[in-house]
Tab-separated table of C-alpha atoms in Angstrom:
chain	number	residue	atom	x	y	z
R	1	UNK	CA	0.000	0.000	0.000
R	2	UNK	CA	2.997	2.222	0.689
R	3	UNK	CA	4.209	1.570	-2.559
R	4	UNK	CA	0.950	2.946	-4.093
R	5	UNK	CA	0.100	5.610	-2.242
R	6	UNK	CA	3.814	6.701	-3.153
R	7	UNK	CA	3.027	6.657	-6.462
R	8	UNK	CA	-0.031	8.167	-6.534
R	9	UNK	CA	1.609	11.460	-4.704
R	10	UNK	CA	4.083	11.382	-7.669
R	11	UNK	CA	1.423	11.688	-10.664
R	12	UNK	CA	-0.527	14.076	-8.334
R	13	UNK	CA	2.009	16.585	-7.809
R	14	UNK	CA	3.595	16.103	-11.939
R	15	UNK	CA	-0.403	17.394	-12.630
R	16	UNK	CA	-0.325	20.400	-10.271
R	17	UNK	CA	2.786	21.518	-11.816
R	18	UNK	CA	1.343	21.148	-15.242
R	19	UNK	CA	-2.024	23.097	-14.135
R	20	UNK	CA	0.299	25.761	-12.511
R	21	UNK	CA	2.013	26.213	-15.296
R	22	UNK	CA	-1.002	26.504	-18.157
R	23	UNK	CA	-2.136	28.995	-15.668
R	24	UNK	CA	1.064	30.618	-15.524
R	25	UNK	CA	1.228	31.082	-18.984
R	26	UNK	CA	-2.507	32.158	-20.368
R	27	UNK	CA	-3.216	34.440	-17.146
R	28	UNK	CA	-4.678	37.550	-18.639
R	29	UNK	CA	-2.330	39.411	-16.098
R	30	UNK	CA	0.923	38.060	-17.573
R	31	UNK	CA	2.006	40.666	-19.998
R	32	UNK	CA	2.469	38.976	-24.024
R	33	UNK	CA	5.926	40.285	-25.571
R	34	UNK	CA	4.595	41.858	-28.910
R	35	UNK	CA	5.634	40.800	-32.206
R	36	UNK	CA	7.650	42.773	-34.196
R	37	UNK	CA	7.734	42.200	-37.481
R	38	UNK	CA	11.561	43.623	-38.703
R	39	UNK	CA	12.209	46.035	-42.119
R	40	UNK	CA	13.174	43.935	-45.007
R	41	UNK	CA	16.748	43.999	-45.179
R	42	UNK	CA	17.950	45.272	-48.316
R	43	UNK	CA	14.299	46.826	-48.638
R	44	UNK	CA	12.933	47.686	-52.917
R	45	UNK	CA	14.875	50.546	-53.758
R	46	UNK	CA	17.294	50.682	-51.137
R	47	UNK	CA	19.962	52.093	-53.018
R	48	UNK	CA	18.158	55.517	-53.368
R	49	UNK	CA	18.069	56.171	-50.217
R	50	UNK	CA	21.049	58.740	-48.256
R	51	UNK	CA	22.438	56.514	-46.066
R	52	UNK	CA	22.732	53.677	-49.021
R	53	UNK	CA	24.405	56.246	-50.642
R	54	UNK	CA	26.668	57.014	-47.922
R	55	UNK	CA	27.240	53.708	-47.254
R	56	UNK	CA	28.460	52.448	-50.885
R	57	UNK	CA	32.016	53.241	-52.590
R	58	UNK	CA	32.847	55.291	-55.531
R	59	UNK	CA	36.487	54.786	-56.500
R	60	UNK	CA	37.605	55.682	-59.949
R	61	UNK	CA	40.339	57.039	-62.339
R	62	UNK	CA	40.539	59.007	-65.500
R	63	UNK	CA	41.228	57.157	-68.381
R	64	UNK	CA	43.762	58.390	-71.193
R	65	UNK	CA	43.095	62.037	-72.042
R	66	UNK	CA	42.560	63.266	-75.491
R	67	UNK	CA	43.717	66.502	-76.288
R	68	UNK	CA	40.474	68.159	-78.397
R	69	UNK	CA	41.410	71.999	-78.326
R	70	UNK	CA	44.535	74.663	-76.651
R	71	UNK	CA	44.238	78.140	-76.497
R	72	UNK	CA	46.140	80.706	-74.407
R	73	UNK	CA	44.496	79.606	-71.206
R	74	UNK	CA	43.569	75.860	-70.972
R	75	UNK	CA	43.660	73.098	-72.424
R	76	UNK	CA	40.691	70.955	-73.631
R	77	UNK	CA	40.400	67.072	-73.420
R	78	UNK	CA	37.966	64.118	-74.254
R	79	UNK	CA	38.228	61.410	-71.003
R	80	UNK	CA	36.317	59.164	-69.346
R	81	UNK	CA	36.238	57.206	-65.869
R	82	UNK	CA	34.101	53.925	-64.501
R	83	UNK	CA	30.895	54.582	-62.402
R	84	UNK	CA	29.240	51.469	-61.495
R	85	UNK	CA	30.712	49.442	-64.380
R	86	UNK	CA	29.777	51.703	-66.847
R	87	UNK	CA	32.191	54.176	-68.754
R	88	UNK	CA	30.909	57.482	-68.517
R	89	UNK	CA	32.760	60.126	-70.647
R	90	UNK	CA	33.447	63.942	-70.133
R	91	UNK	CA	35.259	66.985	-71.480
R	92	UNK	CA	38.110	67.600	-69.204
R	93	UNK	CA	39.793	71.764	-69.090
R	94	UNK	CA	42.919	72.405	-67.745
R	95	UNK	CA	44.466	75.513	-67.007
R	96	UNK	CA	47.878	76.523	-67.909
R	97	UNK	CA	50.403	77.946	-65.292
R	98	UNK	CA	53.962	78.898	-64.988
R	99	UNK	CA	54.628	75.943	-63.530
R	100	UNK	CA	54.053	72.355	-64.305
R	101	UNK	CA	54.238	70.880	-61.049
R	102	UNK	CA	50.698	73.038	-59.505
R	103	UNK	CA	47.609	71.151	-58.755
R	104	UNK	CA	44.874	73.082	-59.512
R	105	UNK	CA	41.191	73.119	-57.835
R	106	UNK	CA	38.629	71.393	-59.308
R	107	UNK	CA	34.954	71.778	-60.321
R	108	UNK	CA	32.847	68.118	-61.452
R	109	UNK	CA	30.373	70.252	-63.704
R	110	UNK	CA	26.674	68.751	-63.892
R	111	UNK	CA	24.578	69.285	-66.566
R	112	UNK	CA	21.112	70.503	-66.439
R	113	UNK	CA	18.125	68.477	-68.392
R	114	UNK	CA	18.407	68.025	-71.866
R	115	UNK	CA	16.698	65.747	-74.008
R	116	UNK	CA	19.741	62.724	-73.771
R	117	UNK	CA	20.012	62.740	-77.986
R	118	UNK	CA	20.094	66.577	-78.206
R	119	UNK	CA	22.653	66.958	-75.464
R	120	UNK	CA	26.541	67.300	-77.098
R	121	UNK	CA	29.968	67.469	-75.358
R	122	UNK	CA	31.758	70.074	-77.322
R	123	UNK	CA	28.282	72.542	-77.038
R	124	UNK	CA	26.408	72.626	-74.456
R	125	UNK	CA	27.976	74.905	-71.330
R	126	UNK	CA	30.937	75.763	-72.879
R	127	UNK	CA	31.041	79.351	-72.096
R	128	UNK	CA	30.053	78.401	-68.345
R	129	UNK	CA	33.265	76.230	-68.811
R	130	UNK	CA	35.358	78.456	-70.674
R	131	UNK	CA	35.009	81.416	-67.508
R	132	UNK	CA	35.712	78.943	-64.604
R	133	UNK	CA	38.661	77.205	-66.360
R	134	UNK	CA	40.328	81.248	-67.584
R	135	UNK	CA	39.655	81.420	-63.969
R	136	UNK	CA	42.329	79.574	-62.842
R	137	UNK	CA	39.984	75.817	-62.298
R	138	UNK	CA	40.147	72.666	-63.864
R	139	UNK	CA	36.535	72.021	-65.008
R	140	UNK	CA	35.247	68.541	-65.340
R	141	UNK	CA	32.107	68.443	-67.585
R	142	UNK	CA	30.364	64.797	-67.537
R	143	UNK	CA	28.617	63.402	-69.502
R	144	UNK	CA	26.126	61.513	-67.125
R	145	UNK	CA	25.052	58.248	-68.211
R	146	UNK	CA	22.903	57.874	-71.040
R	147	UNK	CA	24.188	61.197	-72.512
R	148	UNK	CA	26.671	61.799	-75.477
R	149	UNK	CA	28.603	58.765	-75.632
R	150	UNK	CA	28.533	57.870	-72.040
R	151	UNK	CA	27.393	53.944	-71.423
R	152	UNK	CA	23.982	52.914	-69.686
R	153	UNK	CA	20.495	54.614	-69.703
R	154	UNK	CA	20.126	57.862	-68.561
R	155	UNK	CA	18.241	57.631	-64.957
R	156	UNK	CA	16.834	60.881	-64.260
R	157	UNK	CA	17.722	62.788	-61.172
R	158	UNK	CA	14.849	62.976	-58.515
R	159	UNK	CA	14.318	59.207	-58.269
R	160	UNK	CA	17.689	57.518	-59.401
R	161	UNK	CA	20.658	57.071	-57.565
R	162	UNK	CA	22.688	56.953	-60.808
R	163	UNK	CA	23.662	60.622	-61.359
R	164	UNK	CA	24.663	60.955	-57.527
R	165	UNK	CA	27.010	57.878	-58.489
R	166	UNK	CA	28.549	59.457	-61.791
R	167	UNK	CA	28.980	62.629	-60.074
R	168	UNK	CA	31.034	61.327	-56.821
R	169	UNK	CA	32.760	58.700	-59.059
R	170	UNK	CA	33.727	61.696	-60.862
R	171	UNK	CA	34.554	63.332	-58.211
R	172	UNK	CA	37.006	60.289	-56.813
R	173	UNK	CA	38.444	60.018	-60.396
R	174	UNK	CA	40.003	63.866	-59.993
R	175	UNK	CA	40.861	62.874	-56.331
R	176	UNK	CA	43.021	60.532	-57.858
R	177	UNK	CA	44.468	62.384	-60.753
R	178	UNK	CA	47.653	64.124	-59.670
R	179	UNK	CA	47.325	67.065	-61.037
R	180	UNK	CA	44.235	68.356	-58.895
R	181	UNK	CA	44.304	69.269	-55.233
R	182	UNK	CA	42.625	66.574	-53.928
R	183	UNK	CA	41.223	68.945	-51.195
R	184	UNK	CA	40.219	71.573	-53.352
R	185	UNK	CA	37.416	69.626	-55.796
R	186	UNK	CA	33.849	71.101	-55.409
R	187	UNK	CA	30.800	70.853	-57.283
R	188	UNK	CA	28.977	72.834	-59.568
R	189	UNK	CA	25.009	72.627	-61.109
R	190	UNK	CA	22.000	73.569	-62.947
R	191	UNK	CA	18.435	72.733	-62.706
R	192	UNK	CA	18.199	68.821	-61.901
R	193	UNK	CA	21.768	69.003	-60.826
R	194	UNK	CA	21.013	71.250	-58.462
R	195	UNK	CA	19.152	68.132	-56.653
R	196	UNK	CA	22.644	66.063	-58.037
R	197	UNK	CA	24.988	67.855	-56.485
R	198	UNK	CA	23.063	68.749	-52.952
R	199	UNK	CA	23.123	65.430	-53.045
R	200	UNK	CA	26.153	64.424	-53.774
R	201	UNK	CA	27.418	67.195	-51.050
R	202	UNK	CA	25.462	65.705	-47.971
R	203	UNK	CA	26.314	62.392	-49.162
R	204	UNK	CA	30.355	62.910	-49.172
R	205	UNK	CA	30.900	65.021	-46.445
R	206	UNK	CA	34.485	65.929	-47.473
R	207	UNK	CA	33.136	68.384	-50.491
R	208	UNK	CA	34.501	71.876	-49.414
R	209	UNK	CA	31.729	73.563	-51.522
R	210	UNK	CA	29.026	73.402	-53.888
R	211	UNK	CA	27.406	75.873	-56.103
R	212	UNK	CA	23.801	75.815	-57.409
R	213	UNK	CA	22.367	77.371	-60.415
R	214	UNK	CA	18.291	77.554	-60.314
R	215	UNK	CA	18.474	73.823	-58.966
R	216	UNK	CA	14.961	72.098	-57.700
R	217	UNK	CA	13.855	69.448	-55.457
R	218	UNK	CA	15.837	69.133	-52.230
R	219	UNK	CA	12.732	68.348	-50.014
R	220	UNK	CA	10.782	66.620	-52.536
R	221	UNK	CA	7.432	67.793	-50.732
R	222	UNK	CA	8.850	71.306	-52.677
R	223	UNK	CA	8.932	69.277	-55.759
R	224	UNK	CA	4.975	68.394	-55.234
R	225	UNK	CA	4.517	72.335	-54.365
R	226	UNK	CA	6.068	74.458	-56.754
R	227	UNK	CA	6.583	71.864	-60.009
R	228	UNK	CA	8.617	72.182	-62.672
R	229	UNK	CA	7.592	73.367	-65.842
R	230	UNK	CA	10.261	71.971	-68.476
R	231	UNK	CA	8.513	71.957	-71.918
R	232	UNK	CA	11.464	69.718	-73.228
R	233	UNK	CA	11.235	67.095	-70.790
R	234	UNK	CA	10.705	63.982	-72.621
R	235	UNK	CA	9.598	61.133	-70.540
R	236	UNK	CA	10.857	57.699	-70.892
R	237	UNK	CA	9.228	55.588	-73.646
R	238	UNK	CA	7.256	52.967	-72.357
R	239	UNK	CA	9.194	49.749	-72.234
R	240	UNK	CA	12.199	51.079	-71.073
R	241	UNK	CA	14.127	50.121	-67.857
R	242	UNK	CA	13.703	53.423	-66.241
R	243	UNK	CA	10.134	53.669	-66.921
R	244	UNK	CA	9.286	50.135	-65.932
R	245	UNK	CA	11.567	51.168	-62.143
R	246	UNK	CA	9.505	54.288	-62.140
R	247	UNK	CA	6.565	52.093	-62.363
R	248	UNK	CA	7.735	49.689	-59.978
R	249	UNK	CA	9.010	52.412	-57.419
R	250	UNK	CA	5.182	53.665	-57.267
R	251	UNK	CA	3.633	50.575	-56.994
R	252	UNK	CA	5.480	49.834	-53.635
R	253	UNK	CA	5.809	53.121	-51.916
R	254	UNK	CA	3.149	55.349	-53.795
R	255	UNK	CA	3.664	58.851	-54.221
R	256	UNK	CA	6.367	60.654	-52.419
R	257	UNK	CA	5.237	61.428	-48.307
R	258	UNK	CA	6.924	63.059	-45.911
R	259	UNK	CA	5.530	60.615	-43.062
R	260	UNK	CA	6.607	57.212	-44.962
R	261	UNK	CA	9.554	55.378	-43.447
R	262	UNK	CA	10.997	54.886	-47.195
R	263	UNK	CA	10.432	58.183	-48.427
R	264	UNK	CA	12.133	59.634	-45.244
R	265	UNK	CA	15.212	58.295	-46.180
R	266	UNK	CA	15.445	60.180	-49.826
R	267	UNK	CA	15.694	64.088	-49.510
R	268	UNK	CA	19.081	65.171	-48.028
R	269	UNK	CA	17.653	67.833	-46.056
R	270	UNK	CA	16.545	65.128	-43.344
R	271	UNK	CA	20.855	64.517	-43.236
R	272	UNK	CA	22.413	67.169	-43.211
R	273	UNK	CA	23.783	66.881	-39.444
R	274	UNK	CA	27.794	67.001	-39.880
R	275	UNK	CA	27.560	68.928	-43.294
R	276	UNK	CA	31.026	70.871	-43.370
R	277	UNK	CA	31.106	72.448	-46.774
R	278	UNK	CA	30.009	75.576	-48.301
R	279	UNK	CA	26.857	76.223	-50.378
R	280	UNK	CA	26.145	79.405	-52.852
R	281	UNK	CA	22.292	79.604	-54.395
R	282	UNK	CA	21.638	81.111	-57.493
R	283	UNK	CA	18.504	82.076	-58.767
R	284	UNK	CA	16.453	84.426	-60.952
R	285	UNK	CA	13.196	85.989	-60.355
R	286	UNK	CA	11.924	85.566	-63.342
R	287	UNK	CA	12.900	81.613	-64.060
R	288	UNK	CA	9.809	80.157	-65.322
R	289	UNK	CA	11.178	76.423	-65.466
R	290	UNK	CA	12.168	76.399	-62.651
R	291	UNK	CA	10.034	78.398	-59.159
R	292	UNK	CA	12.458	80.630	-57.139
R	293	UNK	CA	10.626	79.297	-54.240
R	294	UNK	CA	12.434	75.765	-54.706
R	295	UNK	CA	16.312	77.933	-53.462
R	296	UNK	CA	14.482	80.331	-51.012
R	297	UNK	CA	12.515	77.141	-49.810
R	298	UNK	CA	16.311	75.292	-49.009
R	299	UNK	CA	18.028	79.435	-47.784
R	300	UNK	CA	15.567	78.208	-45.165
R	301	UNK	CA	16.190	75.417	-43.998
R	302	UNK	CA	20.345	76.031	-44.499
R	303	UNK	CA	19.854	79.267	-41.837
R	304	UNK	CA	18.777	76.421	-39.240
R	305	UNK	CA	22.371	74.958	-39.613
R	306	UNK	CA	25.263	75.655	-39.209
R	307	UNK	CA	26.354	75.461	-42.517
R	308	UNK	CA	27.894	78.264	-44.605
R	309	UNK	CA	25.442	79.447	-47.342
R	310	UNK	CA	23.981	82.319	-49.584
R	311	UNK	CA	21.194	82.892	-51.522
R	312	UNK	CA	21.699	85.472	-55.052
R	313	UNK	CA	18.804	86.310	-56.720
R	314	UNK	CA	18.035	88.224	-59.917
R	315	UNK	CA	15.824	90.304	-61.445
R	316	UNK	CA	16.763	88.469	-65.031
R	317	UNK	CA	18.095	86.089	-67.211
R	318	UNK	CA	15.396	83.161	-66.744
R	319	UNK	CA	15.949	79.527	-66.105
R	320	UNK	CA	19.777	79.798	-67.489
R	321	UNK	CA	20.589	83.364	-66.160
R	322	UNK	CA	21.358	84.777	-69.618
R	323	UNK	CA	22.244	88.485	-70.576
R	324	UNK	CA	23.789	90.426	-67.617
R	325	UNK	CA	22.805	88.074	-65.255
R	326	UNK	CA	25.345	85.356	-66.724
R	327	UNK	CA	28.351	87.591	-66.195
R	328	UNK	CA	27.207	88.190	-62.401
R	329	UNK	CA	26.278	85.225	-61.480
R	330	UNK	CA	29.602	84.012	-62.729
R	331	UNK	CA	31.572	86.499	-60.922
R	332	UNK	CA	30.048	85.599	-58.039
R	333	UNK	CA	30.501	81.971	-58.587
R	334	UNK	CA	34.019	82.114	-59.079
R	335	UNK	CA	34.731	84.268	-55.867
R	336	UNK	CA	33.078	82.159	-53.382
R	337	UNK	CA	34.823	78.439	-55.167
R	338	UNK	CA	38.242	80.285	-54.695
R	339	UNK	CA	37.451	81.012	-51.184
R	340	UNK	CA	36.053	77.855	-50.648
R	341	UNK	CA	38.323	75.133	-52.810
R	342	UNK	CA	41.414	75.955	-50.796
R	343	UNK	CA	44.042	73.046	-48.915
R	344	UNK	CA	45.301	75.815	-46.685
């Protein structure tokens, strides 16, 4: 009997443990750990975002220059460098000094829109080219991607990483030259670059100074605001990869918001915490491509920072700054890069 009862104690406790523990665990008091359900990891469209871009590498090298033209001040050449795989091609100025053993500061020059089959090397910006480079700067002109007879399909700028990657692969490439001051490279751009090279600028954080011409969409809630009203923008035929990635970019995140954790991460005003550089705005009144309101809009939000910038505005010259406004503009360009594109 001893035996039994023995026993019986043993299966009776093993079920009070089990009924303890059931209650234990399903006790409405006994606080559930949520789920949490964790951000893809890489996400759609990942590489658009700033701190992709910050995170990636853009090491290059000019290829064999070309000599194309020589005058009394520079020198012209045909080059091109590697960005992401592709070989993107540019017209390369270099001034001429006393001595051959100077490094020179540097400009990477962006292009504004054109329609990719109109745009031409040897044409388009030259005289913006021709008064930086008498100016004592070598002036790197790219061709981004898709342009001229630069490799790939050209991307666009607002929703495409790939003109932020030709510009700072660019930009490494003239690092690397030896015959630039590696400290003294800044960049310089019009319309859509202006978004290119803001970009560019908060994502490399080692760009002394950047100068804007009538540039647009730094905020991208500005670009939903004021528009842009380009009658030779040509969208991408239908079929095409950028047009399908447009597509696909939509379908996913919808419509650019403020408030969504993907769009967040695209406009470089939400990073610009440990900007260094310099930043000069130009703008005229009268641009009707391109609203005034986009620069005055970013003035703004630079005079919360502590980051060196101005705003010049004009009462003329349009979306390109033409007539009188050119030569200013210029002028003023050209003071603030040599204060700004300096090793000492």
């Amino acid at each position: 009997m001893a035996i039994k009862t023995k026993g019986f104690m043993g299966v009776a406790l093993l079920i009070l443990v089990v009924v303890v523990l059931i209650i234990f665990l399903y006790s409405p008091e006994t606080p559930q750990k949520p789920v949490i359900t964790p951000t893809p990891f890489p996400f759609p469209f990942q590489e658009l975002t700033i701190p992709s871009l910050m995170a990636r590498g853009y090491e290059s090298t000019l290829a064999n220059l070309e000599k194309l033209s020589d005058n009394r001040n520079y020198t012209s050449y045909l080059t091109s460098y590697k960005s992401d795989g592709l070989r993107v091609y540019g017209l390369l100025t270099i001034p001429k000094t006393a001595s051959d053993d100077s490094k020179f500061p540097a400009i990477v020059f962006v292009h504004g829109y054109i329609p990719p089959r109109e745009y031409q090397t040897k044409v388009n910006y030259v005289s913006y080219v021709d008064y930086l480079a008498k100016n004592g700067f070598v002036v790197f002109k790219i061709d981004l991607r898709g342009h001229g007879n630069s490799e790939g399909e050209s991307g666009g700028a607002y929703y495409s990483e790939d003109y932020i990657v030709d510009t700072l692969s660019a930009y490494s490439a003239l690092k690397s030259s030896g015959f630039v001051d590696p400290k003294a490279i800044g960049l310089w751009g019009h319309s859509m670059a202006g978004n290119v090279v803001f970009r560019s600028f908060v994502v490399s954080k080692d760009i002394p100074a950047i100068v804007i011409w009538a540039g647009a969409g730094y905020t991208y809630t500005d670009l939903q605001e004021y528009m842009i009203q380009d009658t030779s923008y040509k969208p991408p035929p239908t079929g095409t990869q950028r047009a399908k990635e447009r597509q696909r970019l939509r379908e996913i995140y919808g419509n650019f918001s403020p408030d969504n954790w993907f769009w967040k991460q695209i406009p470089a005003t939400n990073y610009l915490e440990g900007v260094t550089g310099a930043i000069q705005i130009h703008h005229a009144v009268n641009d009707n491509v391109v609203s005034i309101e986009y620069s005055r809009n970013l003035n703004n939000l630079l005079k919360q920072t502590s980051i060196v910038h101005e705003l010049n505005e004009y009462q003329s010259g349009g979306h390109n700054l033409t007539g009188s406004t050119f030569n200013k503009a210029m002028q003023k360009t050209v003071e603030f890069l040599k204060n700004n594109l300096s090793s000492t």
